[in-house]
XYZ file of C-alpha atoms in Angstrom:
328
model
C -47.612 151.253 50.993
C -51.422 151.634 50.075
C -52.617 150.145 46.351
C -53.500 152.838 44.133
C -57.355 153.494 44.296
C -59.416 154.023 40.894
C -60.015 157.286 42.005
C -56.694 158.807 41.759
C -55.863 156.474 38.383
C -58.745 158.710 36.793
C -57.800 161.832 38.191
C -54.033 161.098 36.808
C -55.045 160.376 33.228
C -57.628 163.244 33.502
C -54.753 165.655 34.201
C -52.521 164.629 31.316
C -55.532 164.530 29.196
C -56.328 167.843 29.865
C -53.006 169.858 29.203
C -51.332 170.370 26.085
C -47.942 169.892 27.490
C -46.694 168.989 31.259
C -43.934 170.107 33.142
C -41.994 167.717 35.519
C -39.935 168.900 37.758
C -38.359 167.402 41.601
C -37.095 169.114 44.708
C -33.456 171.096 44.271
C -30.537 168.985 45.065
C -32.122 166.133 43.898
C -31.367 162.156 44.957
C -31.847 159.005 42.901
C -35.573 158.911 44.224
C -36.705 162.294 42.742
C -34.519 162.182 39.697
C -36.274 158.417 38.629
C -39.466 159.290 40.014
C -39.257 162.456 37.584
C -37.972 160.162 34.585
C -40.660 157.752 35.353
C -43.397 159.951 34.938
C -41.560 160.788 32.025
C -42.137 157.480 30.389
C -45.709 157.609 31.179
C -45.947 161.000 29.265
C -44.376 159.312 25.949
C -47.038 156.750 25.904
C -49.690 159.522 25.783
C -47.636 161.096 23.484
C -47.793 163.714 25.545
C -45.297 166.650 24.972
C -42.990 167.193 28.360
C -39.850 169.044 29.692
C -37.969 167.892 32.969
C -36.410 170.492 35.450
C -34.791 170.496 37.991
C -32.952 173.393 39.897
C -29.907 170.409 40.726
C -27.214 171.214 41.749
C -26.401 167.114 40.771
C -24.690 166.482 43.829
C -24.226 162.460 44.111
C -22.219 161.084 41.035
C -24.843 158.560 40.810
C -26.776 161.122 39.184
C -24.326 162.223 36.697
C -25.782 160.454 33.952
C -29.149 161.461 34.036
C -28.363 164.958 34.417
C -28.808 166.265 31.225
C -31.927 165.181 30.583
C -33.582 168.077 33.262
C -33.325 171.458 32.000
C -32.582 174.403 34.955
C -34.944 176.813 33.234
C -38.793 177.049 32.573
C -38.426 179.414 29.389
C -40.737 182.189 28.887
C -44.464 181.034 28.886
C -47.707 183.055 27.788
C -50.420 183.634 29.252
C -51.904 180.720 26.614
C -49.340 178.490 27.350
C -49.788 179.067 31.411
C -53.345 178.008 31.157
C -52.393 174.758 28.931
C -49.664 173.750 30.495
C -49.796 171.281 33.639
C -47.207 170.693 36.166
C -46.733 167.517 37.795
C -44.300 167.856 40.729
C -42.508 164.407 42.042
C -41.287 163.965 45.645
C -42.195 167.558 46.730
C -45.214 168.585 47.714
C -43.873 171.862 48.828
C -43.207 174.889 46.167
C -39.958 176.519 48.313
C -38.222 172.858 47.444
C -38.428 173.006 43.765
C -35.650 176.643 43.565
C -36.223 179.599 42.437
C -37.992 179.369 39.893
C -40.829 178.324 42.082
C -42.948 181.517 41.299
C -42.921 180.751 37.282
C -44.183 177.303 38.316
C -47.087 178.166 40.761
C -49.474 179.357 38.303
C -49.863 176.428 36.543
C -52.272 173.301 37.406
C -50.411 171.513 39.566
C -50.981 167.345 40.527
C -48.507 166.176 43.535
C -47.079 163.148 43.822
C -44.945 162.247 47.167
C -44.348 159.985 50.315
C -43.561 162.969 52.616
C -45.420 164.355 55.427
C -45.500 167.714 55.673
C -48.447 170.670 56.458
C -47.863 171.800 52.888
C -49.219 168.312 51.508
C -52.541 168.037 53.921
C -55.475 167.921 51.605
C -53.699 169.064 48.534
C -55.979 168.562 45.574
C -54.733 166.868 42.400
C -52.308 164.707 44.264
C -50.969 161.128 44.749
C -49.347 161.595 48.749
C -48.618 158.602 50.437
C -46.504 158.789 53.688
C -46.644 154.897 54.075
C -44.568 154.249 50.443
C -40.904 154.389 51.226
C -39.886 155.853 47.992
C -41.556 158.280 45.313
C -40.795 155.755 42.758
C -43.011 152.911 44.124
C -46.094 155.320 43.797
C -44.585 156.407 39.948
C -44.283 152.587 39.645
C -47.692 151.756 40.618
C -49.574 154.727 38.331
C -47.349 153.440 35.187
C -48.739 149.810 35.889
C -51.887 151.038 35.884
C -52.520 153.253 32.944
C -49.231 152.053 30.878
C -49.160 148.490 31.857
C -46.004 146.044 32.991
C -42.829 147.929 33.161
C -39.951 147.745 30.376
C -36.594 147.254 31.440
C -35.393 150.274 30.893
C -38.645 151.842 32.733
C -37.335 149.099 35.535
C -33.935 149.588 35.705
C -34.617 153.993 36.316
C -37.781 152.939 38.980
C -35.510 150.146 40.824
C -32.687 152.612 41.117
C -35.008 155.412 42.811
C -36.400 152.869 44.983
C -33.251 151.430 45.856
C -32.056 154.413 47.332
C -34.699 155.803 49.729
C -35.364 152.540 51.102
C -31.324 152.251 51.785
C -31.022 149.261 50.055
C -34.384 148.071 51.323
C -32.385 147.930 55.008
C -35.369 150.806 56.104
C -38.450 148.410 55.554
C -40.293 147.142 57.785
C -42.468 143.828 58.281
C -45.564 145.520 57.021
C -44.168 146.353 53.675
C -44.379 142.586 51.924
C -45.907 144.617 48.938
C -43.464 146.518 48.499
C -41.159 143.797 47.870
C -43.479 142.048 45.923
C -43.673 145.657 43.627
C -39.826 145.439 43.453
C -39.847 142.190 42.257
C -41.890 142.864 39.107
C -38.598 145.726 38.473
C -36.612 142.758 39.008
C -38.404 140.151 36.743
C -38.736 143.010 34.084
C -34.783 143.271 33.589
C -33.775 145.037 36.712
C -30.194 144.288 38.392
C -30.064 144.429 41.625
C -25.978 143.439 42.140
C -24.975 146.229 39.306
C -27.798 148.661 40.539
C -26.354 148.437 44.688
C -22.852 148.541 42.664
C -23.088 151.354 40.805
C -24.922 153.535 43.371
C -22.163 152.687 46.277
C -18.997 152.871 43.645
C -17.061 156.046 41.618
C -17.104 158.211 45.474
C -14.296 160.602 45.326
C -11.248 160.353 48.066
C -12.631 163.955 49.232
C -16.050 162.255 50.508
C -13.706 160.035 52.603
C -11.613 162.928 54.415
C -15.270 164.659 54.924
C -16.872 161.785 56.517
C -13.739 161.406 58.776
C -14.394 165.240 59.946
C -17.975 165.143 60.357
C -17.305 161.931 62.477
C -14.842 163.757 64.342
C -17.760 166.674 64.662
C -20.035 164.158 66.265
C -21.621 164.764 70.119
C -23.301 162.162 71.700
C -26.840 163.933 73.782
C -30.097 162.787 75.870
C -28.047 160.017 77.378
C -26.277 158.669 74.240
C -29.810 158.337 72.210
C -28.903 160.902 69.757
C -25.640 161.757 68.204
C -25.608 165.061 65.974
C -22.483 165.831 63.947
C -22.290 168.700 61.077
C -20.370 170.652 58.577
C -19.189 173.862 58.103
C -18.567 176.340 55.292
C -15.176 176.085 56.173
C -15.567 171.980 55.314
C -17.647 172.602 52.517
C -15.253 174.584 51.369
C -11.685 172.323 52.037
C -13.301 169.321 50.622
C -16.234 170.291 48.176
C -20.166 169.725 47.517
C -19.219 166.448 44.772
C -20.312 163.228 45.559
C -21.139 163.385 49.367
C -22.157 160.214 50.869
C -24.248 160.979 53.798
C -25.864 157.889 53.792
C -22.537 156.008 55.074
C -22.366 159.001 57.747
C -25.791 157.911 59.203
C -25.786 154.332 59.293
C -22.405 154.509 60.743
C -23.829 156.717 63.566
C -26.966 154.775 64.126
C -24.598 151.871 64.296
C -23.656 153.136 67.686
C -25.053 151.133 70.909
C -27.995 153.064 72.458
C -28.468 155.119 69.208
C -31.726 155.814 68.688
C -31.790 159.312 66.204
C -28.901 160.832 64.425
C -28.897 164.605 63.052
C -26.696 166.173 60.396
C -26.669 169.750 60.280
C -25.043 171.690 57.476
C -23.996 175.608 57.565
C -25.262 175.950 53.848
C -24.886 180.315 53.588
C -23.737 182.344 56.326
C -27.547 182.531 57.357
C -28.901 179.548 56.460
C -28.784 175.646 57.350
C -30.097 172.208 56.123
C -30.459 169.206 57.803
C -30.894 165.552 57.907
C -32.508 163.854 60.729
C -32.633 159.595 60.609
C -34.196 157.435 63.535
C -34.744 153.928 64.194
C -38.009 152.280 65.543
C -40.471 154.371 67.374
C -38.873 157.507 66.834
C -40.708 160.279 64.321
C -38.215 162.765 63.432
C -41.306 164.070 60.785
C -43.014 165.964 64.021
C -39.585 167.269 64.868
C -38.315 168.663 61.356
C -41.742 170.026 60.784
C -41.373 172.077 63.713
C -38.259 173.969 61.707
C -40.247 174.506 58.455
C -39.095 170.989 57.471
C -41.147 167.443 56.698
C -40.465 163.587 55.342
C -40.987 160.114 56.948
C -41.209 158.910 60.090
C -37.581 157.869 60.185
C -35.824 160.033 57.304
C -36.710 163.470 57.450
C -35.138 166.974 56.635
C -35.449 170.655 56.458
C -34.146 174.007 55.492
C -34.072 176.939 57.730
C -32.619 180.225 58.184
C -30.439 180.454 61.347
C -26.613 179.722 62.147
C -25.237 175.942 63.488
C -24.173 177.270 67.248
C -27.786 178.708 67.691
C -29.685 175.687 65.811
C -28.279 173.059 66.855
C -29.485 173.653 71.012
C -32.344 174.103 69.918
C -32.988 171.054 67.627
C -31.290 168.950 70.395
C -33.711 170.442 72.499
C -36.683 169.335 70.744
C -35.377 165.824 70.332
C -34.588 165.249 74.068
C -38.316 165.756 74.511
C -38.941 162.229 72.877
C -36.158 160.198 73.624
């Protein structure tokens, strides 16, 4: 993760300073990284006394999220031409307009400044935007700008910021020798208030039995290809439908997968409509599943990436293993 430079500090404030109000919003279906990263920035507005409205198009998936959930609203509201050109957006952990839902065209008028760790073509040379693929977690770079133009965290801006980081970084399993200052950034959360026992506690904790039946099925779903390297598993609507969209817990499904000997990438496909399909690619080491999800419209890290793409699971799924047995 790269220090903040003074550069985009300035160009922060300057962007607050220069709208009467400011929109936040996160990707649809969003996870503990978007939804903190969002309230974050939040807490940075209320210094400013800035005026502010959080959206998101949800749906709230994970029940860690359940309590944060009514503070984002689903709708923009009807803006005027006036309140277009005063208004600024700030969009956390998307750099990419088709991620935010549908109301993605009310949004695109408006000044917009980025802030992600994602890699994707969308997010090359965006103007007005904080994107670093090297942070692990949205939150770190929220954490960094409220350091610097706030000042040391509260704990209640800790204890939102720890939980976003908490959960990209799975736990902090996913980081890597070079990110020392990322820990040391975590442990200013920690010495602020931040818990992590209770915070690992409540995000693992409240899972409904039906996430338990699921995970046995999509286990049961999993195919071992290119010599045992990659294992892709998936759900139907049929699955969707027996055991619901509550409280999933794909993170369990892919570290149980890349558990597996000789494991080096694992892919999660789900049948979302009857024409389109999401999925989840993970990787250990050496592996950039970024390069291959961007090839389906998709984008993210080096070793967590995703996508969404029209197309049904028996014609997608040869060809994504077909792109993945070209690097491994």
């Amino acid at each position: 993760m790269k220090e903040l430079c003074t550069k985009d500090i300035t160009a922060f404030k300057d962007f607050i300073e220069n709208h009467k109000e400011i929109i936040v919003v996160g990707h649809k279906e969003p996870d503990g990284d978007c939804i903190s990263s969002c309230i974050g920035i939040s807490y940075i507005l209320k210094h400013f006394n800035k005026s502010y409205k959080l959206i998101n198009a949800g749906p709230f998936k994970r029940v860690e999220l359940a309590k944060y959930a009514d503070l984002f609203s689903s709708e923009v509201g009807f803006m005027s031409q006036k309140d277009i050109e005063e208004t600024g957006l700030i969009m956390c952990d998307c750099s990419e307009f088709h991620r935010i839902g549908d109301f993605d065209t009310d949004l695109k008028e408006l000044d917009t400044f980025f802030i992600d760790h994602h890699k994707s073509v969308e997010s090359l040379n965006l103007p007005n935007s904080i994107i670093d693929s090297s942070s692990p977690a949205a939150a770190l770079l929220v954490q960094l700008l409220y350091e610097n133009t706030v000042g040391p965290v509260t704990k209640e801006v800790a204890d939102v910021l720890f939980f976003g980081s908490m959960t990209d970084t799975g736990f902090f399993r996913f980081l890597s020798p070079n990110d020392s200052n990322v820990l040391v950034a975590i442990s200013r959360l920690v010495a602020a208030g931040a818990d992590p026992r209770n915070t690992y506690d409540y995000i693992t904790s409240g899972k409904a039995y039906s996430t338990r039946k699921l995970l046995g099925v999509l286990l049961n779903h999993a195919e071992q290809y290119a010599d045992g390297k990659l294992i892709l598993t998936y759900e139907t609507m049929e699955d969707t439908k027996k055991y619901g969209q509550e409280g999933r817990d794909s993170d369990l499904l892919y570290s149980s997968l890349l558990a597996v000997k000789g494991v080096e990438a694992v892919v999660f496909l789900r049948q979302e409509t009857e024409s389109t399909c999401t999925a989840g690619f993970r990787s250990k080491n050496d592996v950039d599943v970024s390069l291959i999800a961007q090839k389906f419209g998709g984008g993210g890290h080096k070793n967590a990436s995703g996508l969404s793409t029209n197309g049904k699971l028996d014609t997608l799924i040869p060809q994504i293993v077909k792109e993945f047995c070209k690097v491994l």
